[in-house]
GROMACS .gro file of N, CA and C in nm:
model
  363
    1GLN      N    1  -1.065  -3.320   4.737
    1GLN     CA    2  -1.196  -3.307   4.704
    1GLN      C    3  -1.240  -3.174   4.660
    2VAL      N    4  -1.289  -3.145   4.551
    2VAL     CA    5  -1.336  -3.009   4.517
    2VAL      C    6  -1.504  -3.037   4.492
    3GLN      N    7  -1.570  -2.955   4.577
    3GLN     CA    8  -1.736  -2.960   4.535
    3GLN      C    9  -1.763  -2.822   4.445
    4LEU      N   10  -1.852  -2.849   4.372
    4LEU     CA   11  -1.902  -2.752   4.274
    4LEU      C   12  -2.050  -2.764   4.261
    5ALA      N   13  -2.097  -2.609   4.275
    5ALA     CA   14  -2.250  -2.611   4.259
    5ALA      C   15  -2.283  -2.502   4.171
    6GLU      N   16  -2.346  -2.528   4.060
    6GLU     CA   17  -2.395  -2.442   3.978
    6GLU      C   18  -2.526  -2.373   4.004
    7SER      N   19  -2.555  -2.256   3.951
    7SER     CA   20  -2.687  -2.177   3.959
    7SER      C   21  -2.685  -2.096   3.859
    8GLY      N   22  -2.814  -2.032   3.833
    8GLY     CA   23  -2.843  -1.935   3.733
    8GLY      C   24  -2.904  -1.974   3.619
    9GLY      N   25  -2.930  -2.101   3.590
    9GLY     CA   26  -2.999  -2.155   3.457
    9GLY      C   27  -3.133  -2.103   3.455
   10GLY      N   28  -3.192  -2.110   3.331
   10GLY     CA   29  -3.317  -2.077   3.318
   10GLY      C   30  -3.375  -2.060   3.170
   11LEU      N   31  -3.491  -2.000   3.145
   11LEU     CA   32  -3.537  -1.966   3.013
   11LEU      C   33  -3.507  -1.826   2.960
   12VAL      N   34  -3.455  -1.808   2.843
   12VAL     CA   35  -3.432  -1.662   2.803
   12VAL      C   36  -3.468  -1.664   2.650
   13GLN      N   37  -3.515  -1.550   2.598
   13GLN     CA   38  -3.543  -1.536   2.461
   13GLN      C   39  -3.405  -1.498   2.387
   14ALA      N   40  -3.396  -1.551   2.254
   14ALA     CA   41  -3.271  -1.521   2.173
   14ALA      C   42  -3.245  -1.378   2.173
   15GLY      N   43  -3.120  -1.360   2.186
   15GLY     CA   44  -3.055  -1.215   2.211
   15GLY      C   45  -3.061  -1.165   2.322
   16GLY      N   46  -3.094  -1.231   2.432
   16GLY     CA   47  -3.092  -1.218   2.556
   16GLY      C   48  -2.972  -1.261   2.647
   17SER      N   49  -2.957  -1.234   2.773
   17SER     CA   50  -2.835  -1.273   2.858
   17SER      C   51  -2.881  -1.326   2.975
   18LEU      N   52  -2.788  -1.422   3.023
   18LEU     CA   53  -2.817  -1.476   3.136
   18LEU      C   54  -2.665  -1.523   3.204
   19THR      N   55  -2.666  -1.522   3.340
   19THR     CA   56  -2.538  -1.537   3.403
   19THR      C   57  -2.551  -1.679   3.487
   20LEU      N   58  -2.448  -1.765   3.475
   20LEU     CA   59  -2.427  -1.877   3.542
   20LEU      C   60  -2.326  -1.855   3.653
   21SER      N   61  -2.345  -1.909   3.774
   21SER     CA   62  -2.245  -1.921   3.874
   21SER      C   63  -2.220  -2.053   3.919
   22CYS      N   64  -2.068  -2.069   3.941
   22CYS     CA   65  -2.032  -2.197   3.986
   22CYS      C   66  -1.949  -2.152   4.129
   23ALA      N   67  -2.005  -2.220   4.225
   23ALA     CA   68  -1.942  -2.207   4.372
   23ALA      C   69  -1.843  -2.333   4.385
   24ALA      N   70  -1.721  -2.296   4.409
   24ALA     CA   71  -1.629  -2.394   4.429
   24ALA      C   72  -1.573  -2.388   4.594
   25SER      N   73  -1.557  -2.508   4.647
   25SER     CA   74  -1.513  -2.538   4.792
   25SER      C   75  -1.430  -2.669   4.783
   26GLY      N   76  -1.360  -2.675   4.898
   26GLY     CA   77  -1.279  -2.806   4.929
   26GLY      C   78  -1.134  -2.782   4.902
   27ARG      N   79  -1.090  -2.711   4.822
   27ARG     CA   80  -0.949  -2.702   4.795
   27ARG      C   81  -0.907  -2.562   4.790
   28PRO      N   82  -0.779  -2.509   4.804
   28PRO     CA   83  -0.746  -2.387   4.772
   28PRO      C   84  -0.770  -2.321   4.637
   29LEU      N   85  -0.841  -2.231   4.630
   29LEU     CA   86  -0.885  -2.187   4.489
   29LEU      C   87  -0.771  -2.152   4.405
   30SER      N   88  -0.663  -2.120   4.455
   30SER     CA   89  -0.548  -2.074   4.368
   30SER      C   90  -0.491  -2.204   4.296
   31LEU      N   91  -0.526  -2.321   4.346
   31LEU     CA   92  -0.470  -2.447   4.261
   31LEU      C   93  -0.587  -2.487   4.141
   32LEU      N   94  -0.689  -2.404   4.140
   32LEU     CA   95  -0.803  -2.461   4.060
   32LEU      C   96  -0.786  -2.406   3.916
   33ARG      N   97  -0.830  -2.489   3.830
   33ARG     CA   98  -0.852  -2.440   3.676
   33ARG      C   99  -1.017  -2.482   3.678
   34ILE      N  100  -1.098  -2.395   3.636
   34ILE     CA  101  -1.236  -2.402   3.642
   34ILE      C  102  -1.292  -2.378   3.492
   35SER      N  103  -1.386  -2.477   3.452
   35SER     CA  104  -1.434  -2.471   3.315
   35SER      C  105  -1.595  -2.503   3.312
   36TRP      N  106  -1.638  -2.439   3.207
   36TRP     CA  107  -1.778  -2.471   3.171
   36TRP      C  108  -1.780  -2.546   3.055
   37PHE      N  109  -1.881  -2.648   3.058
   37PHE     CA  110  -1.907  -2.730   2.948
   37PHE      C  111  -2.054  -2.727   2.935
   38ARG      N  112  -2.103  -2.778   2.816
   38ARG     CA  113  -2.249  -2.769   2.788
   38ARG      C  114  -2.283  -2.924   2.714
   39GLN      N  115  -2.400  -2.960   2.731
   39GLN     CA  116  -2.437  -3.068   2.640
   39GLN      C  117  -2.586  -3.064   2.622
   40ALA      N  118  -2.615  -3.057   2.479
   40ALA     CA  119  -2.745  -3.073   2.434
   40ALA      C  120  -2.803  -3.183   2.401
   41PRO      N  121  -2.928  -3.220   2.405
   41PRO     CA  122  -2.975  -3.339   2.370
   41PRO      C  123  -2.924  -3.404   2.252
   42GLY      N  124  -2.868  -3.528   2.250
   42GLY     CA  125  -2.827  -3.592   2.125
   42GLY      C  126  -2.699  -3.554   2.099
   43LYS      N  127  -2.633  -3.456   2.152
   43LYS     CA  128  -2.505  -3.407   2.103
   43LYS      C  129  -2.405  -3.439   2.219
   44GLU      N  130  -2.260  -3.435   2.172
   44GLU     CA  131  -2.137  -3.462   2.262
   44GLU      C  132  -2.125  -3.339   2.336
   45ARG      N  133  -2.067  -3.350   2.468
   45ARG     CA  134  -2.026  -3.257   2.544
   45ARG      C  135  -1.938  -3.140   2.481
   46GLU      N  136  -1.948  -3.019   2.504
   46GLU     CA  137  -1.880  -2.925   2.443
   46GLU      C  138  -1.816  -2.831   2.532
   47PHE      N  139  -1.680  -2.795   2.502
   47PHE     CA  140  -1.612  -2.710   2.585
   47PHE      C  141  -1.676  -2.562   2.555
   48VAL      N  142  -1.681  -2.494   2.686
   48VAL     CA  143  -1.745  -2.346   2.652
   48VAL      C  144  -1.646  -2.253   2.694
   49ALA      N  145  -1.577  -2.260   2.809
   49ALA     CA  146  -1.498  -2.168   2.876
   49ALA      C  147  -1.425  -2.214   2.984
   50ALA      N  148  -1.306  -2.155   3.015
   50ALA     CA  149  -1.209  -2.201   3.134
   50ALA      C  150  -1.145  -2.077   3.173
   51ILE      N  151  -1.129  -2.092   3.313
   51ILE     CA  152  -1.023  -1.980   3.385
   51ILE      C  153  -0.936  -2.044   3.480
   52ARG      N  154  -0.805  -2.006   3.470
   52ARG     CA  155  -0.720  -2.040   3.567
   52ARG      C  156  -0.722  -1.940   3.668
   53TRP      N  157  -0.753  -2.001   3.813
   53TRP     CA  158  -0.791  -1.895   3.917
   53TRP      C  159  -0.660  -1.812   3.952
   54SER      N  160  -0.548  -1.890   3.949
   54SER     CA  161  -0.418  -1.820   3.997
   54SER      C  162  -0.397  -1.694   3.920
   55ASP      N  163  -0.415  -1.681   3.795
   55ASP     CA  164  -0.381  -1.563   3.722
   55ASP      C  165  -0.492  -1.527   3.633
   56SER      N  166  -0.630  -1.577   3.641
   56SER     CA  167  -0.736  -1.527   3.572
   56SER      C  168  -0.718  -1.534   3.423
   57THR      N  169  -0.621  -1.634   3.366
   57THR     CA  170  -0.619  -1.676   3.224
   57THR      C  171  -0.738  -1.728   3.174
   58THR      N  172  -0.795  -1.697   3.087
   58THR     CA  173  -0.916  -1.746   3.025
   58THR      C  174  -0.893  -1.816   2.876
   59TYR      N  175  -1.001  -1.898   2.863
   59TYR     CA  176  -1.000  -1.973   2.742
   59TYR      C  177  -1.151  -1.982   2.688
   60TYR      N  178  -1.176  -1.968   2.560
   60TYR     CA  179  -1.298  -1.983   2.533
   60TYR      C  180  -1.329  -2.087   2.391
   61GLY      N  181  -1.436  -2.153   2.399
   61GLY     CA  182  -1.476  -2.226   2.280
   61GLY      C  183  -1.499  -2.151   2.173
   62GLU      N  184  -1.482  -2.184   2.032
   62GLU     CA  185  -1.512  -2.102   1.920
   62GLU      C  186  -1.636  -2.058   1.914
   63SER      N  187  -1.736  -2.133   1.968
   63SER     CA  188  -1.871  -2.083   1.932
   63SER      C  189  -1.930  -1.977   2.021
   64VAL      N  190  -1.847  -1.952   2.128
   64VAL     CA  191  -1.894  -1.861   2.227
   64VAL      C  192  -1.805  -1.745   2.234
   65LYS      N  193  -1.694  -1.737   2.159
   65LYS     CA  194  -1.602  -1.634   2.156
   65LYS      C  195  -1.674  -1.490   2.129
   66GLY      N  196  -1.656  -1.378   2.191
   66GLY     CA  197  -1.714  -1.261   2.178
   66GLY      C  198  -1.852  -1.260   2.239
   67ARG      N  199  -1.927  -1.358   2.281
   67ARG     CA  200  -2.040  -1.345   2.346
   67ARG      C  201  -2.043  -1.403   2.493
   68PHE      N  202  -1.968  -1.483   2.533
   68PHE     CA  203  -1.958  -1.534   2.676
   68PHE      C  204  -1.839  -1.475   2.734
   69THR      N  205  -1.845  -1.451   2.857
   69THR     CA  206  -1.749  -1.409   2.951
   69THR      C  207  -1.730  -1.487   3.061
   70ILE      N  208  -1.624  -1.533   3.092
   70ILE     CA  209  -1.581  -1.615   3.224
   70ILE      C  210  -1.509  -1.538   3.315
   71SER      N  211  -1.532  -1.538   3.441
   71SER     CA  212  -1.449  -1.453   3.540
   71SER      C  213  -1.474  -1.535   3.683
   72ARG      N  214  -1.395  -1.485   3.776
   72ARG     CA  215  -1.391  -1.533   3.907
   72ARG      C  216  -1.409  -1.425   4.007
   73ASP      N  217  -1.460  -1.471   4.123
   73ASP     CA  218  -1.478  -1.367   4.226
   73ASP      C  219  -1.407  -1.431   4.368
   74ASN      N  220  -1.303  -1.387   4.409
   74ASN     CA  221  -1.231  -1.448   4.529
   74ASN      C  222  -1.311  -1.444   4.660
   75ALA      N  223  -1.393  -1.335   4.674
   75ALA     CA  224  -1.467  -1.320   4.795
   75ALA      C  225  -1.587  -1.435   4.798
   76LYS      N  226  -1.637  -1.430   4.687
   76LYS     CA  227  -1.762  -1.514   4.689
   76LYS      C  228  -1.729  -1.653   4.648
   77LYS      N  229  -1.589  -1.698   4.612
   77LYS     CA  230  -1.562  -1.820   4.555
   77LYS      C  231  -1.623  -1.887   4.460
   78THR      N  232  -1.652  -1.800   4.366
   78THR     CA  233  -1.739  -1.835   4.261
   78THR      C  234  -1.670  -1.800   4.129
   79VAL      N  235  -1.708  -1.873   4.030
   79VAL     CA  236  -1.680  -1.848   3.894
   79VAL      C  237  -1.813  -1.822   3.800
   80SER      N  238  -1.827  -1.715   3.717
   80SER     CA  239  -1.931  -1.675   3.671
   80SER      C  240  -1.919  -1.701   3.514
   81LEU      N  241  -2.028  -1.727   3.457
   81LEU     CA  242  -2.027  -1.721   3.295
   81LEU      C  243  -2.146  -1.633   3.269
   82ILE      N  244  -2.094  -1.521   3.197
   82ILE     CA  245  -2.185  -1.428   3.171
   82ILE      C  246  -2.218  -1.457   3.006
   83MET      N  247  -2.342  -1.481   2.977
   83MET     CA  248  -2.376  -1.532   2.842
   83MET      C  249  -2.462  -1.397   2.775
   84ASP      N  250  -2.402  -1.345   2.673
   84ASP     CA  251  -2.481  -1.242   2.600
   84ASP      C  252  -2.532  -1.293   2.462
   85SER      N  253  -2.608  -1.219   2.410
   85SER     CA  254  -2.639  -1.256   2.248
   85SER      C  255  -2.687  -1.402   2.255
   86LEU      N  256  -2.754  -1.455   2.324
   86LEU     CA  257  -2.785  -1.601   2.328
   86LEU      C  258  -2.867  -1.635   2.207
   87LYS      N  259  -2.826  -1.754   2.152
   87LYS     CA  260  -2.889  -1.822   2.030
   87LYS      C  261  -2.963  -1.935   2.088
   88PRO      N  262  -3.063  -1.971   2.018
   88PRO     CA  263  -3.146  -2.100   2.039
   88PRO      C  264  -3.039  -2.225   2.045
   89GLU      N  265  -2.918  -2.224   1.957
   89GLU     CA  266  -2.828  -2.329   1.964
   89GLU      C  267  -2.749  -2.301   2.096
   90ASP      N  268  -2.771  -2.225   2.186
   90ASP     CA  269  -2.685  -2.228   2.306
   90ASP      C  270  -2.763  -2.308   2.412
   91THR      N  271  -2.890  -2.347   2.373
   91THR     CA  272  -2.978  -2.446   2.448
   91THR      C  273  -2.891  -2.569   2.497
   92ALA      N  274  -2.886  -2.596   2.624
   92ALA     CA  275  -2.805  -2.709   2.666
   92ALA      C  276  -2.819  -2.729   2.816
   93VAL      N  277  -2.755  -2.834   2.872
   93VAL     CA  278  -2.740  -2.832   3.036
   93VAL      C  279  -2.587  -2.794   3.040
   94TYR      N  280  -2.563  -2.691   3.126
   94TYR     CA  281  -2.432  -2.634   3.152
   94TYR      C  282  -2.369  -2.706   3.267
   95PHE      N  283  -2.249  -2.741   3.263
   95PHE     CA  284  -2.180  -2.797   3.381
   95PHE      C  285  -2.049  -2.724   3.414
   96CYS      N  286  -2.031  -2.714   3.539
   96CYS     CA  287  -1.894  -2.666   3.595
   96CYS      C  288  -1.811  -2.774   3.608
   97ALA      N  289  -1.666  -2.760   3.572
   97ALA     CA  290  -1.599  -2.866   3.612
   97ALA      C  291  -1.463  -2.805   3.679
   98ALA      N  292  -1.383  -2.887   3.748
   98ALA     CA  293  -1.262  -2.834   3.804
   98ALA      C  294  -1.158  -2.920   3.802
   99ASP      N  295  -1.018  -2.880   3.794
   99ASP     CA  296  -0.901  -2.945   3.818
   99ASP      C  297  -0.833  -2.886   3.913
  100ASP      N  298  -0.763  -2.962   3.980
  100ASP     CA  299  -0.661  -2.916   4.086
  100ASP      C  300  -0.521  -2.975   4.085
  101ARG      N  301  -0.510  -3.030   3.971
  101ARG     CA  302  -0.361  -3.093   3.972
  101ARG      C  303  -0.267  -2.993   3.905
  102ARG      N  304  -0.130  -3.025   3.948
  102ARG     CA  305   0.000  -2.933   3.914
  102ARG      C  306  -0.019  -2.947   3.754
  103VAL      N  307  -0.016  -3.049   3.692
  103VAL     CA  308  -0.010  -3.059   3.548
  103VAL      C  309  -0.154  -3.099   3.481
  104PHE      N  310  -0.201  -3.003   3.412
  104PHE     CA  311  -0.336  -3.033   3.349
  104PHE      C  312  -0.325  -3.114   3.213
  105ASP      N  313  -0.400  -3.228   3.230
  105ASP     CA  314  -0.394  -3.324   3.109
  105ASP      C  315  -0.515  -3.304   3.031
  106GLY      N  316  -0.604  -3.212   3.047
  106GLY     CA  317  -0.724  -3.204   2.957
  106GLY      C  318  -0.853  -3.269   3.024
  107SER      N  319  -0.842  -3.345   3.131
  107SER     CA  320  -0.952  -3.399   3.196
  107SER      C  321  -0.978  -3.335   3.320
  108TYR      N  322  -1.095  -3.353   3.372
  108TYR     CA  323  -1.147  -3.267   3.489
  108TYR      C  324  -1.207  -3.382   3.595
  109PRO      N  325  -1.137  -3.379   3.706
  109PRO     CA  326  -1.181  -3.486   3.797
  109PRO      C  327  -1.320  -3.447   3.871
  110TYR      N  328  -1.344  -3.338   3.877
  110TYR     CA  329  -1.455  -3.264   3.959
  110TYR      C  330  -1.571  -3.212   3.860
  111TRP      N  331  -1.702  -3.239   3.897
  111TRP     CA  332  -1.809  -3.194   3.805
  111TRP      C  333  -1.913  -3.151   3.895
  112GLY      N  334  -1.984  -3.051   3.845
  112GLY     CA  335  -2.120  -3.018   3.931
  112GLY      C  336  -2.239  -3.108   3.872
  113GLN      N  337  -2.341  -3.059   3.911
  113GLN     CA  338  -2.460  -3.145   3.865
  113GLN      C  339  -2.526  -3.094   3.742
  114GLY      N  340  -2.489  -2.960   3.721
  114GLY     CA  341  -2.536  -2.912   3.600
  114GLY      C  342  -2.677  -2.821   3.604
  115THR      N  343  -2.691  -2.729   3.504
  115THR     CA  344  -2.807  -2.641   3.518
  115THR      C  345  -2.851  -2.610   3.368
  116GLN      N  346  -2.980  -2.633   3.357
  116GLN     CA  347  -3.040  -2.602   3.231
  116GLN      C  348  -3.041  -2.458   3.169
  117VAL      N  349  -3.008  -2.433   3.064
  117VAL     CA  350  -3.039  -2.311   2.981
  117VAL      C  351  -3.106  -2.342   2.859
  118THR      N  352  -3.206  -2.255   2.834
  118THR     CA  353  -3.323  -2.283   2.736
  118THR      C  354  -3.321  -2.143   2.674
  119VAL      N  355  -3.294  -2.131   2.537
  119VAL     CA  356  -3.298  -2.012   2.466
  119VAL      C  357  -3.406  -2.031   2.363
  120SER      N  358  -3.514  -1.945   2.375
  120SER     CA  359  -3.616  -1.964   2.291
  120SER      C  360  -3.610  -1.858   2.159
  121SER      N  361  -3.658  -1.892   2.045
  121SER     CA  362  -3.648  -1.834   1.926
  121SER      C  363  -3.761  -1.730   1.913
   0.00000   0.00000   0.00000
């Protein structure tokens, strides 16, 4: 079992920055692939970014490339999502998700509770 806890959401003006954190526990971190997803009201869940803990390989959704950065901190056992140049359309609940299986099939067995990000225009 992997436990995830998000923090760092809040209200920010357009053009501003915000950093989200996802604390992971329960399994060796080197096994984990951790991702951020978001879901806005009335919309489908959207992939934001992912990082493979073992080698820090990163992946980004098209809508956030060049604006968001995902990284990991071994000492703190956290994954951060640094969000710059925020737009009102980035407003959503942001979820941290994790997979610990040897073969990744695109799904995530573990999810955090989510944290709200609101970007005002």
